[in-house]
Every structure is written in structure tokens, then in C-alpha cells.
CSV table of C-alpha atoms in Angstrom, one decimal:
chain,number,residue,atom,x,y,z
A,1,MET,CA,-8.6,-29.5,-8.0
A,2,GLU,CA,-11.7,-28.7,-6.1
A,3,ALA,CA,-10.1,-26.4,-3.6
A,4,GLU,CA,-9.1,-24.0,-6.4
A,5,ASN,CA,-12.6,-23.1,-7.4
A,6,GLN,CA,-14.5,-22.5,-4.2
A,7,GLN,CA,-16.5,-19.4,-3.5
A,8,CYS,CA,-16.1,-17.4,-0.4
A,9,PRO,CA,-19.5,-17.6,1.4
A,10,ARG,CA,-19.0,-14.0,2.6
A,11,CYS,CA,-17.8,-12.0,-0.4
A,12,HIS,CA,-18.8,-14.5,-3.1
A,13,ARG,CA,-15.4,-14.4,-4.7
A,14,THR,CA,-13.9,-17.5,-6.1
A,15,PHE,CA,-10.7,-18.2,-4.1
A,16,SER,CA,-7.8,-20.5,-4.2
A,17,THR,CA,-6.0,-21.7,-1.0
A,18,ARG,CA,-2.8,-20.3,-2.3
A,19,LYS,CA,-2.2,-17.5,-4.7
A,20,ILE,CA,-1.7,-19.1,-8.1
A,21,ASN,CA,1.9,-19.0,-9.3
A,22,SER,CA,2.8,-16.6,-6.6
A,23,LEU,CA,6.5,-17.1,-6.8
A,24,SER,CA,6.8,-16.7,-10.5
A,25,HIS,CA,4.7,-13.5,-10.4
A,26,THR,CA,6.7,-12.0,-7.6
A,27,PHE,CA,9.9,-13.0,-9.3
A,28,ALA,CA,8.9,-11.3,-12.6
A,29,TRP,CA,7.8,-8.1,-10.9
A,30,THR,CA,10.9,-8.0,-8.7
A,31,ILE,CA,13.2,-8.4,-11.8
A,32,ALA,CA,11.2,-5.7,-13.6
A,33,ALA,CA,11.7,-3.4,-10.6
A,34,LEU,CA,15.4,-4.2,-10.5
A,35,VAL,CA,15.7,-3.4,-14.2
A,36,MET,CA,14.0,-0.1,-13.7
A,37,LEU,CA,16.1,0.8,-10.7
A,38,VAL,CA,19.3,1.2,-12.9
A,39,PRO,CA,18.0,4.0,-15.3
A,40,ALA,CA,16.1,5.6,-12.3
A,41,ASN,CA,19.5,6.1,-10.6
A,42,LEU,CA,21.5,6.9,-13.8
A,43,TYR,CA,19.1,9.5,-15.4
A,44,PRO,CA,18.4,12.8,-13.8
A,45,MET,CA,15.1,13.1,-11.8
A,46,MET,CA,14.7,16.8,-12.5
A,47,ILE,CA,16.4,19.8,-14.2
A,48,TYR,CA,16.8,23.1,-12.4
A,49,TYR,CA,17.1,26.2,-14.5
A,50,THR,CA,18.6,29.1,-12.7
A,51,LEU,CA,18.9,32.3,-14.9
A,52,GLY,CA,18.5,30.1,-17.9
A,53,LYS,CA,21.4,27.8,-17.0
A,54,PRO,CA,20.2,24.1,-16.8
A,55,GLU,CA,21.5,21.8,-14.1
A,56,ALA,CA,20.3,18.2,-14.1
A,57,SER,CA,20.7,16.0,-11.0
A,58,THR,CA,20.2,12.3,-10.4
A,59,ILE,CA,18.8,11.0,-7.0
A,60,LEU,CA,22.3,10.6,-5.4
A,61,GLU,CA,23.5,13.9,-6.8
A,62,GLY,CA,20.4,15.6,-5.5
A,63,ILE,CA,21.1,14.2,-2.0
A,64,ALA,CA,24.7,15.2,-2.2
A,65,THR,CA,23.6,18.9,-3.0
A,66,PHE,CA,21.5,18.8,0.2
A,67,VAL,CA,24.3,17.6,2.3
A,68,GLN,CA,26.5,20.3,0.8
A,69,PHE,CA,24.1,23.0,1.7
A,70,GLY,CA,23.8,21.5,5.3
A,71,MET,CA,20.1,20.6,4.9
A,72,TYR,CA,20.6,17.2,6.6
A,73,PRO,CA,17.0,16.4,7.5
A,74,VAL,CA,15.8,16.6,3.9
A,75,ALA,CA,18.9,14.8,2.8
A,76,ILE,CA,18.2,12.0,5.2
A,77,VAL,CA,14.4,11.7,4.3
A,78,ILE,CA,15.2,11.7,0.5
A,79,PHE,CA,18.1,9.3,0.9
A,80,ILE,CA,15.9,6.9,2.9
A,81,ALA,CA,12.8,7.3,0.8
A,82,SER,CA,14.3,7.1,-2.6
A,83,PHE,CA,17.4,5.2,-2.3
A,84,VAL,CA,17.6,2.9,0.8
A,85,VAL,CA,13.9,1.9,0.8
A,86,PRO,CA,13.6,0.8,-3.0
A,87,LEU,CA,16.9,-1.1,-2.7
A,88,ALA,CA,15.9,-2.6,0.6
A,89,LYS,CA,12.5,-3.6,-0.8
A,90,ILE,CA,14.0,-5.4,-3.8
A,91,ILE,CA,16.6,-7.2,-1.6
A,92,GLY,CA,13.8,-8.1,0.9
A,93,LEU,CA,11.8,-9.6,-1.8
A,94,PHE,CA,14.6,-11.6,-3.0
A,95,ILE,CA,15.3,-12.9,0.5
A,96,LEU,CA,11.6,-13.9,0.9
A,97,MET,CA,11.6,-15.7,-2.5
A,98,TYR,CA,14.7,-17.5,-1.7
A,99,HIS,CA,13.3,-18.7,1.7
A,100,ALA,CA,10.0,-19.7,0.2
A,101,LYS,CA,12.0,-22.3,-1.6
A,102,ARG,CA,14.2,-23.6,1.3
A,103,ALA,CA,14.3,-23.3,5.0
A,104,SER,CA,16.4,-20.5,6.6
A,105,LYS,CA,18.0,-19.4,9.7
A,106,LEU,CA,15.4,-16.7,10.0
A,107,THR,CA,12.2,-17.9,11.9
A,108,VAL,CA,9.0,-17.8,10.1
A,109,LYS,CA,8.0,-14.9,12.4
A,110,GLN,CA,11.0,-12.8,11.3
A,111,GLN,CA,10.3,-13.6,7.7
A,112,GLY,CA,6.6,-12.6,8.3
A,113,GLN,CA,7.8,-9.3,9.7
A,114,LEU,CA,10.1,-8.8,6.7
A,115,TYR,CA,7.2,-9.3,4.4
A,116,HIS,CA,5.0,-6.8,6.3
A,117,ILE,CA,7.8,-4.3,6.2
A,118,VAL,CA,8.2,-4.7,2.5
A,119,GLU,CA,4.5,-4.3,2.1
A,120,PHE,CA,4.2,-1.3,4.4
A,121,LEU,CA,7.1,0.5,2.7
A,122,GLY,CA,5.6,0.2,-0.8
A,123,PRO,CA,3.7,3.5,-1.2
A,124,TRP,CA,6.3,5.6,0.7
A,125,SER,CA,9.0,5.3,-2.0
A,126,MET,CA,6.6,7.2,-4.3
A,127,LEU,CA,7.6,10.3,-2.4
A,128,ASP,CA,10.2,11.4,-4.8
A,129,VAL,CA,7.8,11.2,-7.7
A,130,PHE,CA,5.4,13.4,-5.9
A,131,VAL,CA,8.1,15.9,-4.9
A,132,VAL,CA,9.3,16.2,-8.5
A,133,ALA,CA,5.7,16.7,-9.7
A,134,ILE,CA,5.1,19.4,-7.2
A,135,MET,CA,8.4,21.2,-7.8
A,136,ALA,CA,7.9,21.1,-11.5
A,137,ALA,CA,4.6,22.7,-11.2
A,138,VAL,CA,5.3,25.2,-8.5
A,139,VAL,CA,8.8,26.4,-9.3
A,140,ASN,CA,8.2,28.2,-12.6
A,141,LEU,CA,9.3,31.7,-12.3
A,142,GLY,CA,10.3,32.2,-16.0
A,143,PHE,CA,13.9,33.1,-16.6
A,144,LEU,CA,14.7,33.6,-13.0
A,145,SER,CA,14.4,29.9,-12.0
A,146,SER,CA,12.3,26.9,-13.0
A,147,ILE,CA,12.2,23.2,-12.6
A,148,GLU,CA,11.4,20.6,-15.1
A,149,ALA,CA,10.9,16.8,-14.6
A,150,ALA,CA,13.5,14.6,-16.3
A,151,LYS,CA,13.8,11.1,-17.7
A,152,GLY,CA,14.7,9.2,-14.5
A,153,ILE,CA,11.3,10.0,-12.9
A,154,THR,CA,9.4,7.7,-15.2
A,155,TYR,CA,11.7,4.8,-14.4
A,156,PHE,CA,11.6,5.5,-10.7
A,157,GLY,CA,7.8,5.6,-10.8
A,158,LEU,CA,7.5,2.3,-12.6
A,159,MET,CA,10.1,0.8,-10.2
A,160,VAL,CA,7.9,1.7,-7.2
A,161,VAL,CA,4.8,0.4,-8.9
A,162,PHE,CA,6.6,-2.9,-9.8
A,163,THR,CA,7.8,-3.5,-6.3
A,164,MET,CA,4.3,-3.0,-4.9
A,165,LEU,CA,2.9,-5.4,-7.4
A,166,ALA,CA,5.7,-7.8,-6.4
A,167,ALA,CA,4.9,-7.6,-2.7
A,168,GLU,CA,1.1,-8.0,-3.4
A,169,SER,CA,1.7,-11.2,-5.5
A,170,PHE,CA,3.9,-12.8,-2.9
A,171,ASP,CA,2.0,-15.3,-0.9
A,172,ALA,CA,3.3,-15.2,2.7
A,173,ARG,CA,1.9,-18.6,3.4
A,174,LEU,CA,4.6,-20.0,1.2
A,175,LEU,CA,6.9,-19.4,4.1
A,176,TRP,CA,4.9,-21.7,6.3
A,177,ASP,CA,4.9,-24.4,3.8
A,178,VAL,CA,8.6,-24.6,3.8
A,179,GLN,CA,8.6,-25.1,7.6
A,180,LYS,CA,6.0,-27.9,7.3
A,181,ASP,CA,8.0,-29.6,4.5
A,182,ASP,CA,11.2,-29.4,6.5
A,183,VAL,CA,9.6,-31.0,9.5
A,184,GLN,CA,8.1,-33.8,7.4
A,185,LYS,CA,11.5,-34.3,5.6
A,186,ASP,CA,9.6,-34.0,2.4
A,187,ASP,CA,11.8,-34.0,-0.7
A,188,VAL,CA,9.0,-33.6,-3.1
A,189,GLN,CA,9.3,-30.5,-5.3
A,190,LYS,CA,7.8,-27.3,-3.9
A,191,GLU,CA,4.9,-27.2,-6.4
A,192,ASN,CA,3.7,-30.7,-5.7
A,193,SER,CA,4.0,-30.4,-1.9
A,194,GLN,CA,2.1,-27.1,-2.1
A,195,ASN,CA,-0.8,-28.9,-3.8
A,196,GLU,CA,-0.8,-31.7,-1.3
A,197,ASN,CA,-1.0,-29.3,1.5
A,198,THR,CA,-3.8,-27.6,-0.2
A,199,CYS,CA,-6.0,-30.6,-0.7
A,200,LYS,CA,-5.4,-32.6,2.4
A,201,HIS,CA,-4.9,-30.4,5.3
A,202,PRO,CA,-7.3,-27.8,6.6
A,203,PRO,CA,-5.7,-24.6,7.7
A,204,GLN,CA,-4.0,-25.2,11.0
A,205,PRO,CA,-3.5,-22.6,13.6
A,206,PRO,CA,0.2,-21.9,13.9
A,207,SER,CA,1.2,-22.6,17.4
A,208,ASP,CA,4.2,-21.2,19.1
A,209,VAL,CA,5.4,-24.7,20.1
A,210,GLY,CA,5.3,-25.9,16.6
A,211,LEU,CA,7.2,-22.8,15.5
A,212,ASN,CA,10.0,-23.3,18.0
A,213,GLN,CA,10.3,-26.9,17.2
A,214,ALA,CA,10.5,-26.2,13.5
A,215,SER,CA,13.1,-23.5,13.8
A,216,GLN,CA,15.2,-25.7,16.0
A,217,HIS,CA,14.9,-28.3,13.3
A,218,ASP,CA,16.3,-25.9,10.8
A,219,SER,CA,19.4,-24.7,12.5
A,220,PRO,CA,22.5,-26.8,11.5
B,1,MET,CA,-23.7,-21.0,-0.3
B,2,LYS,CA,-23.6,-21.1,3.4
B,3,PRO,CA,-20.3,-21.0,5.2
B,4,ALA,CA,-19.2,-24.3,6.7
B,5,THR,CA,-20.6,-24.4,10.2
B,6,SER,CA,-17.1,-25.4,11.7
B,7,LEU,CA,-15.6,-22.1,10.3
B,8,ASN,CA,-18.4,-19.9,11.6
B,9,ASN,CA,-16.6,-19.3,14.8
B,10,VAL,CA,-13.2,-18.9,13.4
B,11,VAL,CA,-11.3,-15.5,13.0
B,12,ILE,CA,-8.1,-15.2,11.0
B,13,CYS,CA,-5.7,-12.6,12.2
B,14,ARG,CA,-4.9,-10.2,9.4
B,15,ARG,CA,-1.4,-9.7,10.5
B,16,CYS,CA,0.0,-13.1,11.4
B,17,ASP,CA,-2.6,-15.3,9.7
B,18,ALA,CA,-3.3,-17.3,12.9
B,19,ALA,CA,-6.7,-19.0,12.9
B,20,LEU,CA,-8.4,-18.4,16.2
B,21,SER,CA,-11.8,-19.3,17.7
B,22,LYS,CA,-14.0,-16.2,17.7
B,23,PRO,CA,-14.5,-14.7,21.2
B,24,ASN,CA,-17.8,-13.2,22.3
B,25,ILE,CA,-17.3,-9.6,23.1
B,26,GLN,CA,-19.7,-6.8,24.2
B,27,PRO,CA,-20.2,-3.7,22.1
B,28,GLY,CA,-17.5,-1.2,22.8
B,29,HIS,CA,-14.8,-3.9,23.3
B,30,LYS,CA,-11.9,-5.1,21.2
B,31,ALA,CA,-10.6,-8.6,20.4
B,32,ILE,CA,-6.9,-8.8,20.3
B,33,CYS,CA,-4.8,-11.6,18.6
B,34,PRO,CA,-2.9,-13.4,21.4
B,35,GLY,CA,0.0,-14.3,19.0
B,36,CYS,CA,0.9,-10.9,17.5
B,37,GLY,CA,-1.2,-8.3,19.4
B,38,ALA,CA,-3.0,-7.1,16.4
B,39,LEU,CA,-6.6,-5.9,16.5
B,40,LEU,CA,-8.8,-8.8,15.3
B,41,PHE,CA,-12.1,-7.0,15.4
B,42,GLU,CA,-14.1,-4.5,17.5
B,43,LEU,CA,-17.7,-4.0,18.2
B,44,LYS,CA,-18.7,-0.3,18.1
B,45,LYS,CA,-21.9,1.5,18.9
B,46,ASN,CA,-23.5,3.0,15.9
B,47,PRO,CA,-20.7,1.8,13.6
B,48,MET,CA,-21.8,3.2,10.3
B,49,GLU,CA,-22.7,6.8,11.1
B,50,ARG,CA,-19.3,8.1,11.7
B,51,THR,CA,-17.9,6.5,8.5
B,52,MET,CA,-20.8,8.0,6.6
B,53,ALA,CA,-20.1,11.5,7.9
B,54,VAL,CA,-16.4,11.4,7.5
B,55,SER,CA,-16.4,9.8,4.0
B,56,LEU,CA,-18.9,12.5,2.9
B,57,ALA,CA,-16.8,15.2,4.3
B,58,GLY,CA,-13.7,13.7,2.5
B,59,LEU,CA,-15.6,13.6,-0.9
B,60,LEU,CA,-16.6,17.2,-0.6
B,61,LEU,CA,-13.1,18.3,0.4
B,62,PHE,CA,-11.7,16.6,-2.7
B,63,PHE,CA,-12.8,19.5,-5.0
B,64,PRO,CA,-11.0,22.3,-3.2
B,65,ALA,CA,-8.0,20.0,-2.5
B,66,ILE,CA,-7.6,19.3,-6.2
B,67,LEU,CA,-8.5,22.6,-7.7
B,68,LEU,CA,-7.3,25.3,-5.3
B,69,PRO,CA,-3.5,26.2,-5.4
B,70,MET,CA,-1.4,24.3,-2.9
B,71,ILE,CA,1.7,26.3,-2.7
B,72,GLY,CA,2.8,29.5,-4.4
B,73,VAL,CA,6.2,31.0,-4.9
B,74,SER,CA,7.3,34.5,-5.7
B,75,ALA,CA,10.7,36.0,-6.2
B,76,ALA,CA,11.8,39.3,-7.9
B,77,GLY,CA,8.2,40.2,-9.0
B,78,ALA,CA,7.6,36.8,-10.7
B,79,HIS,CA,4.8,34.8,-9.1
B,80,ASN,CA,3.5,31.3,-9.7
B,81,GLU,CA,1.2,28.9,-7.8
B,82,ALA,CA,0.1,25.4,-8.5
B,83,SER,CA,-2.7,23.0,-7.6
B,84,LEU,CA,-2.7,19.3,-7.6
B,85,ILE,CA,-4.3,19.3,-11.0
B,86,ASP,CA,-1.7,21.7,-12.3
B,87,CYS,CA,1.0,19.2,-11.3
B,88,ILE,CA,-0.6,16.6,-13.5
B,89,VAL,CA,-1.3,18.9,-16.4
B,90,ILE,CA,2.3,20.2,-16.4
B,91,LEU,CA,3.7,16.6,-16.4
B,92,LEU,CA,1.4,15.8,-19.3
B,93,ASN,CA,2.4,18.8,-21.3
B,94,SER,CA,6.1,18.0,-20.9
B,95,GLY,CA,5.6,14.5,-22.1
B,96,TYR,CA,5.7,12.6,-18.9
B,97,HIS,CA,2.5,10.6,-19.5
B,98,ILE,CA,3.4,7.7,-17.3
B,99,VAL,CA,4.3,9.8,-14.3
B,100,ALA,CA,1.3,11.9,-14.8
B,101,LEU,CA,-0.9,8.8,-14.8
B,102,ILE,CA,0.8,7.5,-11.7
B,103,VAL,CA,0.2,10.8,-9.8
B,104,PHE,CA,-3.3,11.0,-11.0
B,105,LEU,CA,-4.1,7.4,-10.1
B,106,PHE,CA,-2.5,7.4,-6.6
B,107,THR,CA,-3.6,10.9,-5.4
B,108,ILE,CA,-6.9,11.5,-7.1
B,109,ALA,CA,-8.6,8.5,-8.8
B,110,ILE,CA,-8.0,5.7,-6.3
B,111,PRO,CA,-8.6,7.9,-3.2
B,112,ILE,CA,-11.9,9.2,-4.7
B,113,VAL,CA,-13.0,5.6,-5.5
B,114,HIS,CA,-11.9,4.5,-2.1
B,115,LEU,CA,-13.9,7.2,-0.3
B,116,LEU,CA,-16.9,6.7,-2.6
B,117,ALA,CA,-16.9,3.0,-1.8
B,118,ALA,CA,-16.7,3.6,1.8
B,119,PHE,CA,-19.5,6.1,1.7
B,120,TYR,CA,-21.7,3.9,-0.3
B,121,ILE,CA,-21.1,0.9,2.0
B,122,ALA,CA,-21.8,2.9,5.1
B,123,VAL,CA,-25.1,4.3,3.6
B,124,ALA,CA,-26.2,1.0,2.3
B,125,VAL,CA,-25.4,-0.9,5.5
B,126,HIS,CA,-26.9,1.7,7.7
B,127,PHE,CA,-30.2,1.8,5.8
B,128,ASN,CA,-30.1,-2.0,5.3
B,129,LYS,CA,-30.3,-1.7,1.6
B,130,ILE,CA,-27.7,-4.3,0.9
B,131,SER,CA,-27.4,-5.7,-2.7
B,132,GLN,CA,-25.1,-7.9,-4.5
B,133,SER,CA,-23.1,-5.0,-6.0
B,134,LEU,CA,-22.1,-3.9,-2.4
B,135,LEU,CA,-19.9,-6.9,-2.3
B,136,VAL,CA,-18.0,-5.6,-5.3
B,137,PHE,CA,-17.6,-2.2,-3.6
B,138,PHE,CA,-16.3,-3.6,-0.4
B,139,ARG,CA,-13.9,-5.9,-2.2
B,140,SER,CA,-12.5,-3.0,-4.2
B,141,TYR,CA,-12.3,-1.0,-1.1
B,142,HIS,CA,-10.0,-3.6,0.4
B,143,VAL,CA,-7.9,-3.9,-2.8
B,144,LEU,CA,-7.5,-0.1,-3.1
B,145,ASP,CA,-6.4,0.3,0.5
B,146,SER,CA,-2.7,-0.1,-0.2
B,147,TRP,CA,-2.8,2.1,-3.3
B,148,THR,CA,-4.0,5.4,-1.8
B,149,MET,CA,-1.1,7.6,-1.4
B,150,LEU,CA,-2.5,10.7,0.0
B,151,HIS,CA,-0.3,10.6,3.0
B,152,VAL,CA,2.8,10.2,0.8
B,153,PHE,CA,1.8,13.1,-1.3
B,154,PHE,CA,1.4,15.2,1.7
B,155,LEU,CA,5.0,14.3,2.9
B,156,GLY,CA,6.0,15.2,-0.7
B,157,VAL,CA,4.5,18.7,-0.2
B,158,ILE,CA,6.4,19.1,3.0
B,159,VAL,CA,9.7,18.1,1.4
B,160,SER,CA,9.0,20.4,-1.5
B,161,ILE,CA,8.3,23.3,0.8
B,162,TYR,CA,11.5,22.6,2.6
B,163,LYS,CA,13.3,22.6,-0.7
B,164,ILE,CA,11.8,25.8,-2.0
B,165,VAL,CA,11.9,27.8,1.1
B,166,ASP,CA,15.4,29.1,0.4
B,167,LEU,CA,14.8,29.7,-3.2
B,168,ALA,CA,11.8,32.0,-3.1
B,169,GLU,CA,9.1,33.4,-1.0
B,170,LEU,CA,6.4,30.9,-0.3
B,171,THR,CA,2.6,31.1,0.1
B,172,VAL,CA,0.4,28.4,1.3
B,173,GLY,CA,-2.9,28.1,-0.6
B,174,GLY,CA,-6.3,26.9,0.3
B,175,GLY,CA,-5.5,23.7,-1.7
B,176,LEU,CA,-3.0,22.6,0.9
B,177,ILE,CA,-5.4,23.3,3.8
B,178,SER,CA,-8.2,21.3,2.1
B,179,PHE,CA,-5.7,18.6,1.4
B,180,VAL,CA,-4.7,18.3,5.1
B,181,LEU,CA,-8.3,18.1,6.1
B,182,LEU,CA,-8.9,15.5,3.3
B,183,LEU,CA,-6.0,13.4,4.6
B,184,ILE,CA,-7.5,13.5,8.0
B,185,CYS,CA,-10.9,12.4,6.7
B,186,SER,CA,-9.4,9.6,4.7
B,187,THR,CA,-7.5,8.3,7.7
B,188,LEU,CA,-10.6,8.5,9.9
B,189,VAL,CA,-12.6,6.5,7.3
B,190,SER,CA,-10.1,3.6,7.6
B,191,VAL,CA,-10.2,3.9,11.3
B,192,THR,CA,-14.0,4.1,11.7
B,193,LEU,CA,-15.1,1.7,9.1
B,194,ASP,CA,-16.0,-1.6,11.0
B,195,HIS,CA,-15.2,-4.3,8.5
B,196,TYR,CA,-16.4,-7.1,10.8
B,197,TYR,CA,-19.8,-5.4,11.2
B,198,VAL,CA,-20.2,-4.8,7.5
B,199,TRP,CA,-19.4,-8.4,6.6
B,200,GLU,CA,-21.8,-9.7,9.2
B,201,LYS,CA,-24.6,-7.4,8.0
B,202,MET,CA,-24.0,-8.3,4.4
B,203,GLU,CA,-24.0,-12.0,5.1
B,204,GLN,CA,-27.3,-11.8,7.0
B,205,ALA,CA,-28.9,-9.7,4.3
B,206,LEU,CA,-27.8,-11.7,1.4
B,207,GLU,CA,-28.8,-15.0,2.9
B,208,ASP,CA,-32.4,-14.0,3.1
């Protein structure tokens, strides 16, 4: 395929019209992230020692402690950053992958927004890893009180990295392909139709009219 | 290889991927995507000077930001303070190599390379010393963009302060102040670096 090995005249990098095997890469990273999410939530993130007495807490237990002490702002920030966002990111990626294969009730614009949200949120879920790193270094007052990192943190960190890699390997243009196929009533398998689009059609500016028509087409 | 002539006047919106014909704008003006309202490109006056200054400042600030203590705690006569590098060393010592690597990469290594790339690009483009290797730098600059997590780390510091504040007496060190300034510099670099101008200059220089 000639289109696969062209060089960008500006940055001299070889490019392909689509990211190669985008879906399978995204799927692999998302599954890896999902697998990491389980131990990340089951194992404690850090261990507090107060007067020599250890007390381990998982993400959710830590949030519960904050709520108990009435520190609602921190509880909300941590709850969103380390529980809601990672979970939402993985679910969002699955939704996108599902819709890259078949047309959906969501318009392409909404799916595009979903993708950009997933992409934007990526780094922010690293928050908890940094908090543990800082706390473990700073709170070290000998017998009085000290904090140590615990097992869960490794899984959590890996989970965040995996979701970021998943979002990066997802090709948002796949969402457009589905719309085109649907309009053409094309039953050829995704992979084939993708290649056809690659070779025959130059990039077309998405017009709002086309978008509306396509989405009307979709709805049952 | 020269770009296809038909594509010379095309801009792609980075947010919604719309292909648009390139408008002619005056220096000091911005071009906006009609579809999603995102900034397509902007023509600035003296585009490289600010990036040069800000990225240099950022690079210099890195040393105090990493090495000076960020926060200190003291309670009942015991005192402890930690810098960013301490955080990583302590993680390493307690056997969390992966986490230490993650923290090191996203808060030190990648931001440094990112700033260094921006500085090198700004200097090279400003003095018109454009070489093939500059392409590699600018490409890596784009790739690294989504992996710098200075801002997330800063939020982490704030959350930690909030967590510790009831536990012990807190002191804020020079490391944290440098870190805030570093964060401002790295944000300013992304704002001031004129991608459009850089690509255009590089294209011109490498064609000759």
C-alpha cells in the first residue's frame, strides 16, 4: 500500500493515513488497565504509622476516612481523581472502541468530545501516586508518625500509564469511518473498508450537513 | 520532498480534524476553526524571543525545584523535610522501583527534555540555524506534551499539605516556591511557542 509509507514533507516522518492496528492496541492497553484497576483498589495505597501502630488504607478507605473527619473538599478531589476518573476513562475507552466498530446513537461530535475528555483526563489521575510519594517522603517523624507507600500504588501508577497509552493509540478517525460506511451501506469488514478509504478518498472536510444526515441515518 | 501544491493552503484543526483552507491573516491576529472554535494558528510579533526567555528560566528553576525541600513537618521536637528528589529516593529505598520511575519520568525527566527541546527550537529558529536534528526535537516536543505532569504534581503537593496540616506543623520550603515558578514557566512555554511559525521556518530552511 503506497499510502502507508509516505513521508511528511514538513517533519520528514513516515506516516500512515490511519494509525496501524489502532483498535487492537487500544483494546490491549485498556484491558491491561482494567486488570491493574482491581489490585489498585484492593491493596492499600499507603500505611500510616501513628505511635508505632500501623494502619493501612485502600483508596476507598482513605476517602471514607476523610469523610469521617469532615474534610469534604479533599475527599471529593481524591474520590474524583483516583476513583471516578480512572473508572470513567476505562469505560469511555470501551464505549469508543465499541462505536468504532458500529454506528451509535451518539453523534460523531459527541464521540469526539468523549475522546478528548478521556485524553485530557489522562495525566490527572496520576495525582494519587504523587500524593503518596510526597506523603511518604515528608511525613517521617520517627516513632511519632510516619507514612510508607504500599503495594496498591504500583498497580495504580501502571493503570494510569496504561489508560494514557490506550487513549494515545486510539485513532479518533475510526469514528468517522463508521459514519461513512453506514451511509454507504457498506457491509464489508471494518479492516477492509478502512483500507479502501485510505487509498481512494483524499481527506474530506467534515461538513455539518453531512454530519446531520449521517446521524439521522443512524437513529432507528 | 515538496508538499503537494493542493495541500499547501490547507490547515487541519487539531481539535476536530476538520480540513480548512488556510486564511491569510496579519501578524498579531488569530485564525479560529469555524467548526469547533479552537485556535488554528496565530501570527505573533517576535515569536521566538519569549519562548527562549521563558524556557531558559524554566531550565534554571529546575535545580532549586528538585533539590530544595518542598514541604517540612515538625511535631513534638521531631522535624523532617523533603524535596522532590527525596520523594523518589525514598520510594526507591522502600522497593517501589516502578512508582519511583513513574514519578521521576513524569515530574523530572520528561519536563526537562520538554523544556530543553523548546529552548533549543526557539534558539535555532531565532538565529536561523535550522538543521535536520531540529525536526527530531520538535517531534519529540509534541509527543512529550501529554506526558509532562508538573501541574498534576503541584495539585498533589496541595492535597498533601491539606492532609498533613492537621497532623503536624507545616513549613513551606524554597523547593515549592521554585516549583510554582517552574510550573508557570512551563505553561508559558506551551502558550508562547508558535508551532505554525516554527514549522514554516523549518520548511523554508530545509528546502534550500
